[in-house]
Coordinates of C-alpha atoms and ligand atoms in Angstrom, one line a residue:
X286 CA -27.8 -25.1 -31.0
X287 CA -24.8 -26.0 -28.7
X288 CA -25.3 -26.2 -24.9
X289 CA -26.8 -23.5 -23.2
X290 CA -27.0 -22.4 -19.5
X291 CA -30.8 -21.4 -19.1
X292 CA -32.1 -20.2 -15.4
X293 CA -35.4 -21.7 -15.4
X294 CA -37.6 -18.4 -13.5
X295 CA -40.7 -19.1 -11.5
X296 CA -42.6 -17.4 -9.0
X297 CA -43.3 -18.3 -5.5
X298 CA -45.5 -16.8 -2.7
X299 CA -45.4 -18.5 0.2
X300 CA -49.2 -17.8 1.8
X301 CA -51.2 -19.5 4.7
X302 CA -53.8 -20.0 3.0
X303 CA -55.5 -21.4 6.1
X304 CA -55.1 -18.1 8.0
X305 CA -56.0 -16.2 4.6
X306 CA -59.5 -17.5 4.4
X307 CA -60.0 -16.9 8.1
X308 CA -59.8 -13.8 8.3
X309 CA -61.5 -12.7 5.3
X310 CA -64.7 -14.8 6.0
X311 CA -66.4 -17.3 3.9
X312 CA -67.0 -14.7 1.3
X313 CA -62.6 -14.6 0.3
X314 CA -62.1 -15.1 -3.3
X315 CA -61.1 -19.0 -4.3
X316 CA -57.6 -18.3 -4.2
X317 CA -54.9 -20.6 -6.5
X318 CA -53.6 -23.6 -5.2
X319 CA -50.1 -25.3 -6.6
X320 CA -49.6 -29.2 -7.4
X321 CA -46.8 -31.2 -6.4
X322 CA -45.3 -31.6 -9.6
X323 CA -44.9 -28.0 -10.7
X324 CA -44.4 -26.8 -14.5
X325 CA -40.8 -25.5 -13.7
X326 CA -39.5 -29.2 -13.0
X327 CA -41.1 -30.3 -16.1
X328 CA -39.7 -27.1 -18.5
X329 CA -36.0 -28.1 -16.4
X330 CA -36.2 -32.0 -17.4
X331 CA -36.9 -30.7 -20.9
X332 CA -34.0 -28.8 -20.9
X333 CA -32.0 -31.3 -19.5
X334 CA -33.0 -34.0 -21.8
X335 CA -32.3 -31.6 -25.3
X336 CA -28.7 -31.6 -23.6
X337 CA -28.8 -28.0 -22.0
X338 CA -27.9 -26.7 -18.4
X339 CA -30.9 -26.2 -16.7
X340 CA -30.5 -23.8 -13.5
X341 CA -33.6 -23.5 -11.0
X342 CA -34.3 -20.2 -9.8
X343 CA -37.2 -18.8 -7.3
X344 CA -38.6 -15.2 -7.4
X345 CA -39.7 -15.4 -3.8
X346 CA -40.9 -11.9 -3.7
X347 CA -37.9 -10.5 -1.3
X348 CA -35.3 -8.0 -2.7
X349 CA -32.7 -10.8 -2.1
X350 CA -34.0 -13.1 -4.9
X351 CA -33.7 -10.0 -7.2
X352 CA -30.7 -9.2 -6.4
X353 CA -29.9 -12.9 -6.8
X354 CA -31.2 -13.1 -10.7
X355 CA -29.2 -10.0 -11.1
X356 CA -25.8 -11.9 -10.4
X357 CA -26.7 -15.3 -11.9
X358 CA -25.1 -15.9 -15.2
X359 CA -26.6 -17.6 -17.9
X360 CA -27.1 -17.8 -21.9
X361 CA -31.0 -17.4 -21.4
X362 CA -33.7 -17.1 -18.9
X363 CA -37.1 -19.8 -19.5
X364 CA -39.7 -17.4 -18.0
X365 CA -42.4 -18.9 -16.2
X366 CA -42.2 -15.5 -13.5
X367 CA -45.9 -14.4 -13.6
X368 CA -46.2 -12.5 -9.7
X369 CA -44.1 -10.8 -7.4
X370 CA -45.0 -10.8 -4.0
X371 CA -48.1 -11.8 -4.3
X372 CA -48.7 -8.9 -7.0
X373 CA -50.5 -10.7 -10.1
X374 CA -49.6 -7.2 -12.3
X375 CA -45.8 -7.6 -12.0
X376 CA -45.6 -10.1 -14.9
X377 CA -44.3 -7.2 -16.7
X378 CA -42.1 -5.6 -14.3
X379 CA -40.0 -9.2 -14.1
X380 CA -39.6 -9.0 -18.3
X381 CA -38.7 -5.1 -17.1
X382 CA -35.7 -6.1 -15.2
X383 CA -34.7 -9.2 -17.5
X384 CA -34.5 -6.2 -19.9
X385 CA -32.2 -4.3 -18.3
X386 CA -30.0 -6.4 -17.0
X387 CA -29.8 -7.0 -20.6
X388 CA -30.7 -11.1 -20.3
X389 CA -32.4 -12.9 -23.3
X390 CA -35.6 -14.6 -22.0
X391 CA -38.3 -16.5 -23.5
X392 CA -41.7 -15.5 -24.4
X393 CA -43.3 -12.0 -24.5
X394 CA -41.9 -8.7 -23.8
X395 CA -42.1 -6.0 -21.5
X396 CA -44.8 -4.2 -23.7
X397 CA -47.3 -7.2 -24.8
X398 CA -47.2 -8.1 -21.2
X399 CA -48.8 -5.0 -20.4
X400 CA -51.2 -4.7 -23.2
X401 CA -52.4 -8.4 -22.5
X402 CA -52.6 -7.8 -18.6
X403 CA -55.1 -4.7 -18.8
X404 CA -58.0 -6.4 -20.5
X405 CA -59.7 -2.6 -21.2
X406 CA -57.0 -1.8 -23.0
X407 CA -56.7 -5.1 -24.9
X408 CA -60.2 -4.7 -25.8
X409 CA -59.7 -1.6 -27.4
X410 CA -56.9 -2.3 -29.4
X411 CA -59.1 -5.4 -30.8
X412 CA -62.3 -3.1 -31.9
X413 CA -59.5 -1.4 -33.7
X414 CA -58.0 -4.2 -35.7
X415 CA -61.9 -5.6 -36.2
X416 CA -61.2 -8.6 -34.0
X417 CA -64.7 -9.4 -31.8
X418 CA -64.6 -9.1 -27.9
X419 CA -68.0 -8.8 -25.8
X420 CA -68.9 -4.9 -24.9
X421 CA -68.2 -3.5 -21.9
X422 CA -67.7 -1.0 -19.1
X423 CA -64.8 -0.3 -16.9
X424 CA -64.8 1.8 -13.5
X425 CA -62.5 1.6 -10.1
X426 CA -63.9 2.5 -7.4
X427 CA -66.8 4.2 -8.3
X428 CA -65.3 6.8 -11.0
X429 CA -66.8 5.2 -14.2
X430 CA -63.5 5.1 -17.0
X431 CA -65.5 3.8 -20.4
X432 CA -68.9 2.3 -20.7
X433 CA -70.9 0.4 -23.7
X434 CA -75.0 0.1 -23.5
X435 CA -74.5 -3.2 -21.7
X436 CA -77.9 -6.0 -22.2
X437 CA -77.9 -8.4 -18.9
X438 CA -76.8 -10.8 -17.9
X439 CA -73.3 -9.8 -17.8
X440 CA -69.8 -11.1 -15.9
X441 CA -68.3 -9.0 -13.3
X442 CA -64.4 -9.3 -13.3
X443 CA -61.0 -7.8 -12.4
X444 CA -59.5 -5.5 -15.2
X445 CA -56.5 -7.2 -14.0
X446 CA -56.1 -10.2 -12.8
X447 CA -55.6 -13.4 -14.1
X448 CA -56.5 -17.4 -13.3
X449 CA -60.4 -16.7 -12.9
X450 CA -58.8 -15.0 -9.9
X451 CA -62.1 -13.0 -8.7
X452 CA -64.3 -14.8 -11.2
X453 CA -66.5 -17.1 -9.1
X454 CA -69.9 -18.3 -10.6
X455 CA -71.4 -15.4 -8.8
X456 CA -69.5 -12.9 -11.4
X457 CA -72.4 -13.4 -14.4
X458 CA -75.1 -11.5 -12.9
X459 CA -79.0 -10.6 -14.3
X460 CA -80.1 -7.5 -12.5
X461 CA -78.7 -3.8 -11.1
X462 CA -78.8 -5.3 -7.6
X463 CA -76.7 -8.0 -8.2
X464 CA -74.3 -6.3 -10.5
X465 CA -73.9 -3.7 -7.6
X466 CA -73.4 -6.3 -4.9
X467 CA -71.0 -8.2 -7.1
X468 CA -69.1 -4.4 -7.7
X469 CA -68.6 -3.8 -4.1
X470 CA -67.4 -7.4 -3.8
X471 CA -64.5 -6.9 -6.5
X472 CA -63.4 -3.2 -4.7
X473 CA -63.6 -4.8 -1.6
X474 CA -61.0 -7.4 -2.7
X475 CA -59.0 -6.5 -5.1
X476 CA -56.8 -3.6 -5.9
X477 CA -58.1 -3.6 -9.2
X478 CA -60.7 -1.7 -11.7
X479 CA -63.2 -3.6 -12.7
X480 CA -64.7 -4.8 -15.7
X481 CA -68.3 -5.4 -16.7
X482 CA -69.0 -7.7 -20.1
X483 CA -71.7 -8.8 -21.7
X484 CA -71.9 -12.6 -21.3
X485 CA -71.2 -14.6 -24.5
X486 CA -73.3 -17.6 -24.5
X487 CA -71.4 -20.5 -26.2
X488 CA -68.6 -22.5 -26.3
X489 CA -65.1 -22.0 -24.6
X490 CA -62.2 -22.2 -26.9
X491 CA -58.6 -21.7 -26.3
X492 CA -56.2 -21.6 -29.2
X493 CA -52.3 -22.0 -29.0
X494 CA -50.0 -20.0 -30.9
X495 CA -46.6 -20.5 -31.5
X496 CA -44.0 -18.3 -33.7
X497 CA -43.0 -14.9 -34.5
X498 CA -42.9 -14.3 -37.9
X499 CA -45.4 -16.6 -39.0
X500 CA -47.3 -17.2 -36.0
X501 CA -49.0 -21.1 -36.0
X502 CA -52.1 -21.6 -34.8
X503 CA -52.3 -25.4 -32.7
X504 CA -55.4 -27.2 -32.6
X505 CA -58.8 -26.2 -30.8
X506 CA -59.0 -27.4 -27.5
X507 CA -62.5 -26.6 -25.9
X508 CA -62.9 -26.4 -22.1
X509 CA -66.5 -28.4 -21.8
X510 CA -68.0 -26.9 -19.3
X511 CA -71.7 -28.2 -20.5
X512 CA -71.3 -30.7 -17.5
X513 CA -71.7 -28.2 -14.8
X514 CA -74.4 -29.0 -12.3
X515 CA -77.8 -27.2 -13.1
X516 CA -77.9 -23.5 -12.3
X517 CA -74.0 -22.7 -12.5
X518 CA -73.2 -20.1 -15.4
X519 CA -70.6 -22.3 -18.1
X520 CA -67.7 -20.2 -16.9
X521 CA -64.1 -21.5 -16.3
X522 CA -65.0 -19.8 -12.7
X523 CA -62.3 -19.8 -9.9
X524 CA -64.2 -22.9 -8.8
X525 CA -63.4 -24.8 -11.5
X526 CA -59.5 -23.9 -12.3
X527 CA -58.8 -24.1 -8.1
X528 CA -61.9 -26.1 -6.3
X529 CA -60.2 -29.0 -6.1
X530 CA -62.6 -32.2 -5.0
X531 CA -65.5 -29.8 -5.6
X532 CA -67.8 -31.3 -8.5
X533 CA -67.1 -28.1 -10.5
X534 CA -63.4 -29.1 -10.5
X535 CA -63.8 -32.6 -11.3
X536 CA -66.4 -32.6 -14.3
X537 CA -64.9 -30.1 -16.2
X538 CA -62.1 -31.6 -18.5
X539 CA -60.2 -29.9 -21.6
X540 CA -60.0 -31.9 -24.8
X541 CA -58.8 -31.4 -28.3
X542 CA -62.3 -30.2 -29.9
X543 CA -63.2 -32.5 -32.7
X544 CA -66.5 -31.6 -34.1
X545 CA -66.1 -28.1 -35.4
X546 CA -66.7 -27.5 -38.9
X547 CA -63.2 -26.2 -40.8
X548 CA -64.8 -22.9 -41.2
X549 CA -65.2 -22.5 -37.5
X550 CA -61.9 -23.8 -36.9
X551 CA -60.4 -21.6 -39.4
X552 CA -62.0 -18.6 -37.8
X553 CA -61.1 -19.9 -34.6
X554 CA -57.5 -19.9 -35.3
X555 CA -57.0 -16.3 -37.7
X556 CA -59.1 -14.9 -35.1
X557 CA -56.1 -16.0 -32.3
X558 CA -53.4 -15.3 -34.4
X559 CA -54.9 -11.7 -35.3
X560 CA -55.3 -11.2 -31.1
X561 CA -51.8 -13.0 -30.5
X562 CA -50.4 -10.5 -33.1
X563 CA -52.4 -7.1 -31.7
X564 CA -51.1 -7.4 -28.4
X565 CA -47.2 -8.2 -29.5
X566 CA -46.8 -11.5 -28.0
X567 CA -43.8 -13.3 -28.5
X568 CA -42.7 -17.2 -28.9
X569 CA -46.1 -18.7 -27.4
X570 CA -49.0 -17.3 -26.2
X571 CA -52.9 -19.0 -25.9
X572 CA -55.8 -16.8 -27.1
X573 CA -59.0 -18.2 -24.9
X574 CA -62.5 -17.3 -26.9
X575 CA -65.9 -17.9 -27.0
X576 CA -67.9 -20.0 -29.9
X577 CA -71.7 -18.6 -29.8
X578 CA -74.1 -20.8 -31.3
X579 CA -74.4 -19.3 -34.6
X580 CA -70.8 -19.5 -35.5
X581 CA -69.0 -15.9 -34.2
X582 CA -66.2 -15.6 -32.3
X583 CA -65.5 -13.3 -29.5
X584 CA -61.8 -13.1 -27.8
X585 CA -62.3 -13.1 -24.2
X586 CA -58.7 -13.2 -23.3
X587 CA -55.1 -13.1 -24.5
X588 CA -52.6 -15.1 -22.9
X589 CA -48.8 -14.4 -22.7
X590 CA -46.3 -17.0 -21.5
X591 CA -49.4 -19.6 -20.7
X592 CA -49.4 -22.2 -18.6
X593 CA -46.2 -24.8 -19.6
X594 CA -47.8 -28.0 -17.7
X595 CA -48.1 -31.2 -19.7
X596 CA -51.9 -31.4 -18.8
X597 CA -52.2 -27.4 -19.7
X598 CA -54.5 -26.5 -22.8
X599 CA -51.6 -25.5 -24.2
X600 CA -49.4 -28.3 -23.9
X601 CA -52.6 -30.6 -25.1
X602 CA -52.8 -28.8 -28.5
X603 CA -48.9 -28.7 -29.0
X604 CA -49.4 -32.5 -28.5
X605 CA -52.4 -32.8 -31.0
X606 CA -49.8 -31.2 -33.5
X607 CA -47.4 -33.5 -33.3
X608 CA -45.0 -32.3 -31.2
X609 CA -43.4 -33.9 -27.6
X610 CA -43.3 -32.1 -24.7
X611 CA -39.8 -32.2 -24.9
X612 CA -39.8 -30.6 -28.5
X613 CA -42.2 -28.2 -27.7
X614 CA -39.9 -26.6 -24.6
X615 CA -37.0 -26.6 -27.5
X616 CA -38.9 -24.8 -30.2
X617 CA -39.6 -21.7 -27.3
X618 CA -36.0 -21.8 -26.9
X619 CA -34.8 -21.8 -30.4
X620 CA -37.5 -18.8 -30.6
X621 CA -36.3 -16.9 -28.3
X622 CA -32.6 -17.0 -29.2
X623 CA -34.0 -16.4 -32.7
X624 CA -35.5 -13.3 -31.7
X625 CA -33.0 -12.3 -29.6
Ligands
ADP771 N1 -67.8 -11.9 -21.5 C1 -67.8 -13.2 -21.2 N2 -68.8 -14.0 -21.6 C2 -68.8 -15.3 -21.2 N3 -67.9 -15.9 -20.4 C3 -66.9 -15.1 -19.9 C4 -66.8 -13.7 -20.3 N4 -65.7 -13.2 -19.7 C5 -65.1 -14.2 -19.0 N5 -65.8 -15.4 -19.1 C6 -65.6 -16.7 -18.5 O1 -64.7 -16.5 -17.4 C7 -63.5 -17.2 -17.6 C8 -62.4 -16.3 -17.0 O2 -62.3 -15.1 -17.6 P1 -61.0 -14.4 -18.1 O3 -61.3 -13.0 -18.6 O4 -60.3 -15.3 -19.1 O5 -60.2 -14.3 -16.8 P2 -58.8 -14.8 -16.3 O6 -57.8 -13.8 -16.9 O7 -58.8 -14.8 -14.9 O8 -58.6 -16.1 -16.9 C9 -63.4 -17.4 -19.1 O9 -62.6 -18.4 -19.4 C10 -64.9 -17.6 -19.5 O10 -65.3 -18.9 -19.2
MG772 MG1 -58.6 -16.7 -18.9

């Protein structure tokens, strides 16, 4: 592949977060925080290093950066855009315009993006291809949309959100009173319906999947969360993706899982390829499930365009399968022009 011009896309929002938490009081949702070194640099320094033209470019959530991306010229956009202003849904409104302003860009498309975002319908579409995700119930704001006969405890979450956004260890709940509290919580918060899941005891599991044709599962890599201090529900909880220099943060760690028996692998990874391939993702995509102790899996979530950091679960399973960093931003390249 000769020299391309890629406009690297990623998302910004500038928020005081200071003034955020203020005003909502101590009972505000953990909201994200971003590290110095942020994945767009790394994806450009890739780029730069397999001898392409990388081009930086900011979706700041004003009309003017849209208009911006309109005009810029390039051979192919890296997409790393997950928000607009803010707005956690937009992922697939951004593939939207990429669309029609008729741009090749990497990962899923307009359509997977929207089946993966709305976990209801995601769920659905798995119970029809046989593929095992917890029961559940889904209402917004009162007006009850689909229900299962739920057992407690279960987990309280946004329909759509994203990041364990709204998923603090005070979403698994045991009892109506809590489930209600925890209902008027998520309404009051977030412009979202919510969904109510059984909790699946076991372990966390996120698979990588790269390809279109022949999707490849990467190795397991398991989120141990068994270090959580006494009490706390093993969920990847807001408090441990964002708390940073809380003891949630700091004693969970993700690690290539090397214990599993190949059966359990093996069902591990059909299971994530069969998810990756229900929902139409494209080039790379990380399916995040549950191990229970007697050997089922459940898909708890289906990710599109995961998170491209070197120390992301995704980036430590490409890694386990012997590829670079480096190599690993070229093969989502050489996908996407495929496709396209
Ligand atoms: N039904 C469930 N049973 C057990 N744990 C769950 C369930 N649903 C979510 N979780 C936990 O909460 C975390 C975040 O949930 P997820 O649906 O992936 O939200 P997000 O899209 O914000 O990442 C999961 O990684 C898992 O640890
Ligand atoms: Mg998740």
């Amino acid at each position: 592949m000769g020299k391309l011009k890629i406009v690297v896309l990623y998302d910004r929002v500038v928020v005081d977060e200071a003034s955020e938490q203020a005003a909502a009081g101590d009972k505000a949702p953990v909201v994200r925080s971003l590290d110095k070194k942020e994945v767009e640099e790394e994806v450009a320094e890739a780029l730069t290093k397999l001898g392409h033209e990388p081009v930086m470019y900011e979706l700041d959530g004003t009309q003017k950066s849209l208009l911006g991306l309109a005009r810029a010229d390039c051979d192919l956009v890296f997409n790393l855009a997950e928000s607009f202003a803010d707005d956690d849904t937009a992922d697939f409104k951004i593939a939207a315009f990429l669309e029609l302003l008729g741009r090749k860009y990497t990962g899923t498309g307009t359509h997977g993006l929207m089946l993966a975002q709305d976990k209801a319908v995601a769920k659905k579409i798995f119970a029809f291809h046989g593929i095992h995700t917890p029961t559940f119930a889904k209402c917004y704001r009162g007006r009850l949309d689909f229900s299962h006969d739920l057992q407690f405890p279960v987990i309280v979450k946004p329909a759509r959100e994203d990041g364990s956004i709204g998923i603090e260890f005070s979403a698994v709940v045991s009892s109506i009173r809590e489930l209600m509290e925890r209902m008027d919580w998520l309404h009051a918060n977030f412009e979202s319906p919510v969904l109510i899941e059984e909790y699946i005891e076991g372990r966390e599991m996120y698979v990588g999947i790269l390809g279109n044709d022949k999707p490849e599962a990467l190795p397991i890599v398991e989120l141990d969360l068994s270090k959580l201090p006494d009490g706390t529900p093993r969920i990847a909880a807001a408090e441990v993706k964002w708390g940073k220099g809380t003891k949630a943060y700091r004693d969970t760690k993700s690690a290539v899982a090397t214990d599993l028996p190949e059966e359990t692998v093996a069902l591990l990874q059909q299971t994530a390829v069969a998810a990756y391939q229900a929902l139409e993702l494209r080039d790379y995509g990380r399916v995040d499930m549950r191990l229970q102790p007697d050997g089922r899996v459940q898909v708890i979530e289906v990710n599109p365009n995961p998170w491209l950091s070197s120390r992301a679960e995704f980036c430590i399973a490409a890694r386990k399968s012997g590829r670079t960093y480096t190599q690993l931003v070229e093969e989502i390249v050489e996908l996407a022009f495929a496709r396209a």
